[in-house]
PDB file of C-alpha atoms in Angstrom:
ATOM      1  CA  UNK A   1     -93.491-147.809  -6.247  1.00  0.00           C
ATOM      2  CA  UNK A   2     -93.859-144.680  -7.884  1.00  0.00           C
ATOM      3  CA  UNK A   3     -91.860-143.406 -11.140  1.00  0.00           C
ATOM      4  CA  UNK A   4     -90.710-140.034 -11.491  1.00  0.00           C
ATOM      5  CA  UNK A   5     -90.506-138.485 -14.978  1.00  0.00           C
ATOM      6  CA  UNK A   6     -90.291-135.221 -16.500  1.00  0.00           C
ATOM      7  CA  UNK A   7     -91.367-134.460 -20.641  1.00  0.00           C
ATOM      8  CA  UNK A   8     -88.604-132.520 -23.144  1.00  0.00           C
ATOM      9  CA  UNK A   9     -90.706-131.703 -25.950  1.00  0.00           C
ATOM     10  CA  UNK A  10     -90.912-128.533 -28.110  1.00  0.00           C
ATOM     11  CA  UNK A  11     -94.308-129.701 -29.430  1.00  0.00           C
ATOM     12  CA  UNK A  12     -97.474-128.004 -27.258  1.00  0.00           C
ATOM     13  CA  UNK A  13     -99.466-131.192 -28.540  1.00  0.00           C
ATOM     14  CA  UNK A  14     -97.184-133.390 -27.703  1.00  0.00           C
ATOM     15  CA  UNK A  15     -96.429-132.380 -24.612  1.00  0.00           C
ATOM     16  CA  UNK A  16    -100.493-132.829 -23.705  1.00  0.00           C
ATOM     17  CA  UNK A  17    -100.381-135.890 -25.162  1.00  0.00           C
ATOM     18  CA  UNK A  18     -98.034-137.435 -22.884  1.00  0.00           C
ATOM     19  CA  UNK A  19     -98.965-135.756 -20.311  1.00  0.00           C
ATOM     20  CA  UNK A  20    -102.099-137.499 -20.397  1.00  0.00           C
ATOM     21  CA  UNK A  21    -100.895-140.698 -21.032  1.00  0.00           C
ATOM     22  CA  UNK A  22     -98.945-140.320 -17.869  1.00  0.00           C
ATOM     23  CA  UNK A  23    -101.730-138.797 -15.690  1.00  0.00           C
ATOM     24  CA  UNK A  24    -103.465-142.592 -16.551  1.00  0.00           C
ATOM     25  CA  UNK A  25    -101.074-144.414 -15.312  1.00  0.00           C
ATOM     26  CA  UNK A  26    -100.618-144.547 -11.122  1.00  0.00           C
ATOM     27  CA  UNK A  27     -97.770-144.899 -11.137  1.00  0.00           C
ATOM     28  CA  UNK A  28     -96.013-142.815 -12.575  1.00  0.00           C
ATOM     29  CA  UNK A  29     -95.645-139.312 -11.359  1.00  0.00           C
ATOM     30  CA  UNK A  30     -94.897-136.171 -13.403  1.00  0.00           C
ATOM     31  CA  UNK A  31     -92.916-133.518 -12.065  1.00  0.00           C
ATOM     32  CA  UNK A  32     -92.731-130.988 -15.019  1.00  0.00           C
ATOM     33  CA  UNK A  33     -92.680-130.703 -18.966  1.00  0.00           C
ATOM     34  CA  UNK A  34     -90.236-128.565 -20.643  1.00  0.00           C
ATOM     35  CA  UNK A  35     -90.519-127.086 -24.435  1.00  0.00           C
ATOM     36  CA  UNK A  36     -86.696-126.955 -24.429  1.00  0.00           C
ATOM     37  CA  UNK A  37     -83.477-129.638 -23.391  1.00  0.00           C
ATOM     38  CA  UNK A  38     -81.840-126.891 -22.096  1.00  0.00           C
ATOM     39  CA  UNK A  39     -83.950-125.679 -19.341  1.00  0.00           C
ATOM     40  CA  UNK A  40     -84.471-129.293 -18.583  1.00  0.00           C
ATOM     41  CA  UNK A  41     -80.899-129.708 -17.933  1.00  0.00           C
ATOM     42  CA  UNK A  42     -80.997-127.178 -15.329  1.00  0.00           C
ATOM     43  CA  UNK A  43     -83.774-128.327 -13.517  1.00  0.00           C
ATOM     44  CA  UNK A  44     -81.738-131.837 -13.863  1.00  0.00           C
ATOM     45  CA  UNK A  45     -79.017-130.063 -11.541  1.00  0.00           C
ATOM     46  CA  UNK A  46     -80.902-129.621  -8.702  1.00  0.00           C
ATOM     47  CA  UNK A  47     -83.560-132.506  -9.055  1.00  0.00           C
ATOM     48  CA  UNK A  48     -83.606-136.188  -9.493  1.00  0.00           C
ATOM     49  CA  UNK A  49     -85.901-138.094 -11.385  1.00  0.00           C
ATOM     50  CA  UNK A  50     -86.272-141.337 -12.894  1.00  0.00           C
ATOM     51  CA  UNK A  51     -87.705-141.224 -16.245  1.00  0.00           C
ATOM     52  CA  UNK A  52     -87.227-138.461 -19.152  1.00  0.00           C
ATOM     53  CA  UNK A  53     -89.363-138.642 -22.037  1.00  0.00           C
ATOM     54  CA  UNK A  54     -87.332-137.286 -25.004  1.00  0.00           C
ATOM     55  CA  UNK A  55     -88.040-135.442 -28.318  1.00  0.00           C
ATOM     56  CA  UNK A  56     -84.887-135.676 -30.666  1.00  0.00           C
ATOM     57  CA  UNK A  57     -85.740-133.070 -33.569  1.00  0.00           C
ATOM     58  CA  UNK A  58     -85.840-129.511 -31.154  1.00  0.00           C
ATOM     59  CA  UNK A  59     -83.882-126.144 -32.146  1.00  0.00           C
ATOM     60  CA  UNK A  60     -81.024-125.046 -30.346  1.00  0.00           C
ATOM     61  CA  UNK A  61     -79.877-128.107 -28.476  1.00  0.00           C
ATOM     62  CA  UNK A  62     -81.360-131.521 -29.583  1.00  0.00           C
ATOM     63  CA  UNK A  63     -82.200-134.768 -27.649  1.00  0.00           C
ATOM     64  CA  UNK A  64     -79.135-136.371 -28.710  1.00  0.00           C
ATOM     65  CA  UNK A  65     -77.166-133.279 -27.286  1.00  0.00           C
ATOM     66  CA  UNK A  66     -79.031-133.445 -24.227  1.00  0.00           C
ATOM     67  CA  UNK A  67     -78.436-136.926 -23.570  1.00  0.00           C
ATOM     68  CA  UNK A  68     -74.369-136.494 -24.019  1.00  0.00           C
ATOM     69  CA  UNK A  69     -74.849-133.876 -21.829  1.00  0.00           C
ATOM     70  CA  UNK A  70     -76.106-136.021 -18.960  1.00  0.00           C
ATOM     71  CA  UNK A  71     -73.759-136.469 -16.039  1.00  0.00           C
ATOM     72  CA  UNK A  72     -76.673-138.957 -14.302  1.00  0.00           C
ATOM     73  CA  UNK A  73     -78.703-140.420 -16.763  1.00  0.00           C
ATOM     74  CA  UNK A  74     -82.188-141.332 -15.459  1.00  0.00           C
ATOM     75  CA  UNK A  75     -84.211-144.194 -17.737  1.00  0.00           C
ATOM     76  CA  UNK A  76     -84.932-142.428 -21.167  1.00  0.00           C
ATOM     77  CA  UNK A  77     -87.743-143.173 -23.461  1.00  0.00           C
ATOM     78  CA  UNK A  78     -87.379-141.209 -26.568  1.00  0.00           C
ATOM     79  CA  UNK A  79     -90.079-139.978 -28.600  1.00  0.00           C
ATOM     80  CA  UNK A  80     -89.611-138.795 -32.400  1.00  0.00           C
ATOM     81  CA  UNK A  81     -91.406-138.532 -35.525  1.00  0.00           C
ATOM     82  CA  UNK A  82     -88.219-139.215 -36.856  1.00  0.00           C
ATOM     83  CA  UNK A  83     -86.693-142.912 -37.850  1.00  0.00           C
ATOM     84  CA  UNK A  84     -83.395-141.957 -38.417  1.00  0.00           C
ATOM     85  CA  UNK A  85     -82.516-140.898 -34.796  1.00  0.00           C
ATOM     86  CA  UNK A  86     -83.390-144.295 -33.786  1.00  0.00           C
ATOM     87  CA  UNK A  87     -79.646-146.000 -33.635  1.00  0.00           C
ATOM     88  CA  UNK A  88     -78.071-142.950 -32.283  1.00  0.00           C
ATOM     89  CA  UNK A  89     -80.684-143.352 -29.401  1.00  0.00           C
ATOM     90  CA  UNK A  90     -79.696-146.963 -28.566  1.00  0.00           C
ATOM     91  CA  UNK A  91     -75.837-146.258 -28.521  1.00  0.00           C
ATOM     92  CA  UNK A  92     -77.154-144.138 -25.100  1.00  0.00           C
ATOM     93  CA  UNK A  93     -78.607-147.089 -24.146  1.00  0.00           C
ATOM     94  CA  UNK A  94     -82.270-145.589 -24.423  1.00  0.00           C
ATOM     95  CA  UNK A  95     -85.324-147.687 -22.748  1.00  0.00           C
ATOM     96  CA  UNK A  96     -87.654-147.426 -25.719  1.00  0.00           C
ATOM     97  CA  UNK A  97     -88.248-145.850 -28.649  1.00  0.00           C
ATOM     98  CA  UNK A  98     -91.675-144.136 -29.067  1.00  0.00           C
ATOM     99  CA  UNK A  99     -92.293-143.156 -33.248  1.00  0.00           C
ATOM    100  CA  UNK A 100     -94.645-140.136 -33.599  1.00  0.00           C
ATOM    101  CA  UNK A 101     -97.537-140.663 -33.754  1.00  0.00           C
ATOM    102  CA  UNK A 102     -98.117-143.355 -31.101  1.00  0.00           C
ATOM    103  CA  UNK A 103    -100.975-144.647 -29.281  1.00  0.00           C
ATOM    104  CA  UNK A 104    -101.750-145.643 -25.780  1.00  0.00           C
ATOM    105  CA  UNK A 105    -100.932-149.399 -26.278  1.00  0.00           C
ATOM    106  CA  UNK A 106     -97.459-148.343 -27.553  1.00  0.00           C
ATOM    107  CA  UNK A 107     -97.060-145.972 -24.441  1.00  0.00           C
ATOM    108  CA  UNK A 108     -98.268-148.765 -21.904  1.00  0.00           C
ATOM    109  CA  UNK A 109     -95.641-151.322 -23.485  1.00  0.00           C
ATOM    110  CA  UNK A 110     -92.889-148.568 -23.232  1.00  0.00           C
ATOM    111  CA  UNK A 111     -93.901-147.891 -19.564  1.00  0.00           C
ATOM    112  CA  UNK A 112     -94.205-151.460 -18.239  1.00  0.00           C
ATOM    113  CA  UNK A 113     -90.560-152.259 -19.457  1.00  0.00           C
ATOM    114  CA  UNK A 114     -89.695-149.108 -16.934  1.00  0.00           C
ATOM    115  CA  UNK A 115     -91.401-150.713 -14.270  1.00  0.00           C
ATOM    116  CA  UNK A 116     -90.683-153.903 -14.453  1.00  0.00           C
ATOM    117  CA  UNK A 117     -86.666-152.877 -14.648  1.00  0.00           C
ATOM    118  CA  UNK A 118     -86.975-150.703 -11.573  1.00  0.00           C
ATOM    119  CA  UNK A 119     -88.659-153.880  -9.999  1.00  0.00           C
ATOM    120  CA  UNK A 120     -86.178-156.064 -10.489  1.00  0.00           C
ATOM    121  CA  UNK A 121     -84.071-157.303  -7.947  1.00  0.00           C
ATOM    122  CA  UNK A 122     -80.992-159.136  -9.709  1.00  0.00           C
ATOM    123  CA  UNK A 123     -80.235-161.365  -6.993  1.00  0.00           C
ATOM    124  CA  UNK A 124     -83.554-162.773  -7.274  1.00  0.00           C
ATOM    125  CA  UNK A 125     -84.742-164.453 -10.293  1.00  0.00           C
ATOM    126  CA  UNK A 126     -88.747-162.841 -11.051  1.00  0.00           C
ATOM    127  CA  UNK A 127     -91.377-165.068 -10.473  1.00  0.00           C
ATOM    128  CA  UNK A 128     -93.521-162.599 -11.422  1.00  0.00           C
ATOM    129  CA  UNK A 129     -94.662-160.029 -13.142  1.00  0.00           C
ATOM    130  CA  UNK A 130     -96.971-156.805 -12.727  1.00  0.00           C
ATOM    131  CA  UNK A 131     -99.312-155.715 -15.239  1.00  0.00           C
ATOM    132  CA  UNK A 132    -102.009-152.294 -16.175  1.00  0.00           C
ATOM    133  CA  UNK A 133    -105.522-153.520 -15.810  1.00  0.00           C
ATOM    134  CA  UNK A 134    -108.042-150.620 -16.007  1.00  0.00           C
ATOM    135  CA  UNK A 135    -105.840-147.790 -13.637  1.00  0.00           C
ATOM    136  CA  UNK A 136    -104.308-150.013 -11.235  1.00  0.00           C
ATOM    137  CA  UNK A 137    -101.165-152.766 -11.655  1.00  0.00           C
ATOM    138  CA  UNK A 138    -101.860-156.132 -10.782  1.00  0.00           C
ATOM    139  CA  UNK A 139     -99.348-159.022  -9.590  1.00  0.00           C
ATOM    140  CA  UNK A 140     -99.616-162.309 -11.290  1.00  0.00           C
ATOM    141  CA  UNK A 141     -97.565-164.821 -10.519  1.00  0.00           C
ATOM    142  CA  UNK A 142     -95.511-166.617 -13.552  1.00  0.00           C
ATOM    143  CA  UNK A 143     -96.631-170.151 -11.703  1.00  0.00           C
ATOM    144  CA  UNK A 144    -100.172-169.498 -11.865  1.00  0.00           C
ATOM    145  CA  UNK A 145    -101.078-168.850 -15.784  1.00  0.00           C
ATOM    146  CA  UNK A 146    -102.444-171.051 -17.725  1.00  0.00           C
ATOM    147  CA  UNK A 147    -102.153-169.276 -20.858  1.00  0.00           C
ATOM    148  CA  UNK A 148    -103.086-166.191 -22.388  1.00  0.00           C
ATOM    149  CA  UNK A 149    -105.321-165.022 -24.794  1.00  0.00           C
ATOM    150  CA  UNK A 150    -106.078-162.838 -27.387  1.00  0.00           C
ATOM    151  CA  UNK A 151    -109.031-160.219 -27.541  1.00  0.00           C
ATOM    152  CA  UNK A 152    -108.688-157.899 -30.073  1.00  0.00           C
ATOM    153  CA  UNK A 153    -106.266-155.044 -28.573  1.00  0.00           C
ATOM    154  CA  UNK A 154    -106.217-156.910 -25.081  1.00  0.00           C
ATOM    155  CA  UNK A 155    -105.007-159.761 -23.948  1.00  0.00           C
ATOM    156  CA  UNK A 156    -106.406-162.162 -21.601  1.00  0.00           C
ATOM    157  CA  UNK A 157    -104.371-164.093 -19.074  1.00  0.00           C
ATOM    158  CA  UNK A 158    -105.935-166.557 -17.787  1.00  0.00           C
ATOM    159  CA  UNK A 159    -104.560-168.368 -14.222  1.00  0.00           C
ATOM    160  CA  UNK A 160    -105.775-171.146 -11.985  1.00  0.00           C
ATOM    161  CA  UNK A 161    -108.408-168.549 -10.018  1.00  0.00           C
ATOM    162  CA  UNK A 162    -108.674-165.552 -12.654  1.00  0.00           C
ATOM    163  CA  UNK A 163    -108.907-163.825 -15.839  1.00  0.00           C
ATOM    164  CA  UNK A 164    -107.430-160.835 -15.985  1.00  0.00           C
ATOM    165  CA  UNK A 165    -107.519-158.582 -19.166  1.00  0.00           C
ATOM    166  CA  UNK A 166    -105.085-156.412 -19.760  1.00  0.00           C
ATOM    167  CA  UNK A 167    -103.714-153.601 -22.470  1.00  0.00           C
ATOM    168  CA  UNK A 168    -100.644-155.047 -23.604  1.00  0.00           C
ATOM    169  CA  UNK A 169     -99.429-156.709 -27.173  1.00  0.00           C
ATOM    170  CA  UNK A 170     -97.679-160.068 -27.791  1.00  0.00           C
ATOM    171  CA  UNK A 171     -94.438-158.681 -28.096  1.00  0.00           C
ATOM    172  CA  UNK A 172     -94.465-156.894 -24.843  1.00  0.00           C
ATOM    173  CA  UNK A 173     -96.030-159.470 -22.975  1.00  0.00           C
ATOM    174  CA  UNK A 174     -93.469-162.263 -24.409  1.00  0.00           C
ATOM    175  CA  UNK A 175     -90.374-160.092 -23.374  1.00  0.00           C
ATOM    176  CA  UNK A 176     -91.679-160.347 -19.911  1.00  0.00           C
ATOM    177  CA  UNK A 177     -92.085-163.999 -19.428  1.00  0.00           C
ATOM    178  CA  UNK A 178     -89.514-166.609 -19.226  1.00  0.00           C
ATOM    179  CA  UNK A 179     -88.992-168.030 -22.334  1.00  0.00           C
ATOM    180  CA  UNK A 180     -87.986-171.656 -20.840  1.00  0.00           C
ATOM    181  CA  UNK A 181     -91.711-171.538 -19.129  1.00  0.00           C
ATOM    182  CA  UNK A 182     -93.759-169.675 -22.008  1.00  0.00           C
ATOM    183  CA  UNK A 183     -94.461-170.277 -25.334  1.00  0.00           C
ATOM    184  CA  UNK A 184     -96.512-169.188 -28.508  1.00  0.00           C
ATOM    185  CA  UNK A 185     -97.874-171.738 -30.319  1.00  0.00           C
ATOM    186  CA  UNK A 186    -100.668-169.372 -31.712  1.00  0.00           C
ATOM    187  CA  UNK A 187    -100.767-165.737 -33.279  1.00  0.00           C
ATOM    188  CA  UNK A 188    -103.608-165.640 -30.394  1.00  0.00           C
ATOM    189  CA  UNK A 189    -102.266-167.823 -27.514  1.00  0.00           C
ATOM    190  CA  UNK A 190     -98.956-168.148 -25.371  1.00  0.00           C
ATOM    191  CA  UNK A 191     -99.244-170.989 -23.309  1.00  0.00           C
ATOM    192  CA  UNK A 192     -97.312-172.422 -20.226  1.00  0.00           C
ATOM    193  CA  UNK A 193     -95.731-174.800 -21.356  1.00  0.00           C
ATOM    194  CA  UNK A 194     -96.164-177.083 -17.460  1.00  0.00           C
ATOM    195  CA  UNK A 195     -99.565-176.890 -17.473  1.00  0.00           C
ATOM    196  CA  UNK A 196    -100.059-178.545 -20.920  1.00  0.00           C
ATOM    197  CA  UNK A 197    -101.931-181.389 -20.109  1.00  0.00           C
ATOM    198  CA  UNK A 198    -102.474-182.998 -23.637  1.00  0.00           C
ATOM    199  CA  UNK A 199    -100.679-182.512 -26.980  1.00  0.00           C
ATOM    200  CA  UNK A 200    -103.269-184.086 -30.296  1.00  0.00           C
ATOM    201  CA  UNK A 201    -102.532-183.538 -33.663  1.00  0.00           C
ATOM    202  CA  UNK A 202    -102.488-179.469 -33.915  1.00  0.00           C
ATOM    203  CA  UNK A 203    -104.319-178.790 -30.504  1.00  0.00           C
ATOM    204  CA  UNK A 204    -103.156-178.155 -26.796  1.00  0.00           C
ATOM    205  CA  UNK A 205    -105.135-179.450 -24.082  1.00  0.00           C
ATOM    206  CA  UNK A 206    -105.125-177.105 -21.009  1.00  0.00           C
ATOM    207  CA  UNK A 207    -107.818-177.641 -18.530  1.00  0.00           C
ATOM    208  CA  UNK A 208    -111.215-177.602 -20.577  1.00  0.00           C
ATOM    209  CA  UNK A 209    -109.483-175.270 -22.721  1.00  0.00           C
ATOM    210  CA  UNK A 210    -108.771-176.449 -26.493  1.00  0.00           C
ATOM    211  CA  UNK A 211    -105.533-174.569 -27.847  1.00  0.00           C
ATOM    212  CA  UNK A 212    -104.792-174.091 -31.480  1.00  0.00           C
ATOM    213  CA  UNK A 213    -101.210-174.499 -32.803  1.00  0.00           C
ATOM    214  CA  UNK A 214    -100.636-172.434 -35.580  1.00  0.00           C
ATOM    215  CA  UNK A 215     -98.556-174.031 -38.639  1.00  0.00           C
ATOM    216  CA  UNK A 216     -96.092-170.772 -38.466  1.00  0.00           C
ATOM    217  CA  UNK A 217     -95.341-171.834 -34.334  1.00  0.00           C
ATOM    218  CA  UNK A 218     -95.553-175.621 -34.374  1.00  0.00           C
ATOM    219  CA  UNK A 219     -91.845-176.163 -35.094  1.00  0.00           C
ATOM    220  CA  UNK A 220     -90.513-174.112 -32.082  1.00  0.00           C
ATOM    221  CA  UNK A 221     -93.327-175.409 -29.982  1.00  0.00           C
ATOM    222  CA  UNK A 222     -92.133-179.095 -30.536  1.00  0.00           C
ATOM    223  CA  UNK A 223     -88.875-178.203 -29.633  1.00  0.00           C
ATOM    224  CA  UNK A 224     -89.050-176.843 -26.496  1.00  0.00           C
ATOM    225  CA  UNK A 225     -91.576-179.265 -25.543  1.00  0.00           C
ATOM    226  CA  UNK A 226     -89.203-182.549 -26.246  1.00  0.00           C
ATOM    227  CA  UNK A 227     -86.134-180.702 -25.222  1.00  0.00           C
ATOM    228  CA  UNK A 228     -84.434-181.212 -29.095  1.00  0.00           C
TER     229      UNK A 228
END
């Protein structure tokens, strides 16, 4: 499926900065960038799209004016070197909110929440989830990890056939996992909690696989484990 978005930003740099974030992502598909809200708004009147990335601070008419001037409002992700704009995003129910300067990870965690909400089909509870390896999104089933790991800016998720490393923090990856299924027991592991095959002392048992539990996770991982 692929995302339509357009750029309001009245920085040059920031404009190529996103634009190249976008270009390495396949799915999503930039239509144009605009230095000004207002010439975005009439581009909004004739065209649809699906994702607006938003400065706040711009002269004239601001982000926060542009989004009360919506009539259809697409998924926003704003994107400000200011804090303070922050809450007055979220009471227009933004998607994410991008602080200047930001880095690719940041961007990637922004954009899979996008695709993951166009992707859901609320009738249907997910039983899975797609994630950014290299340039392409890959499927992985919830049923099939065994846990994931760790490595340094990635993380590894390891299933019954595969490891598959992917671009994504702890925090991003946790919001996308069912929380009755998942758990972290580790600042470097989330584990599934079905597939636990031994619990000794401060160590998981997953396959061959010895897993850590930190002293900071071990309360909540007892918990959901014994149902308490």
């Amino acid at each position: 499926m692929d995302i339509r978005c357009i750029v309001i930003d009245d920085e040059p740099l920031s404009i190529e900065k996103l634009s190249s974030f976008i270009s390495k992502i396949s799915w999503l598909k930039l239509q144009r960038t605009f230095n000004n809200a207002i010439d975005a708004l009439i581009f909004l009147k004739e065209n649809e799209t699906d994702l607006i990335f938003l400065d706040i601070q711009m002269d004239e008419f601001n982000g926060i004016d542009f989004l009360r001037s919506l009539k259809i409002k697409p998924k926003v992700i704003i994107t400000s070197a200011y804090k303070e704009y922050a809450i007055a995003g979220y009471e227009f129910e933004v998607c994410d909110y991008l602080l200047k300067p930001f880095g690719f990870e940041r961007f990637v965690t922004a954009t899979e929440k996008i695709f993951n909400q166009f992707n859901t089909i609320s009738s249907v509870k997910r039983s899975y989830i797609f994630v950014k390896s290299g340039y392409s999104m890959e499927r992985v089933d919830f049923d099939s990890i065994l846990y994931i790991e760790g490595m340094q800016e990635y993380l590894q998720i390891v299933t019954k056939s595969s490891k598959l490393m992917v671009l994504q923090s702890f925090a991003g990856m946790e919001s996308l996992l069912p929380p009755e299924n998942f758990v972290r027991v580790h600042k470097s592991f989330i584990v599934a909690i079905d597939k636990i095959d031994k619990i000794e002392r401060s160590t998981i048992k997953i396959n061959d696989k010895t897993i850590p539990v930190g002293s900071n996770y071990k309360e909540n991982f007892i918990k959901l484990v014994l149902h308490t």
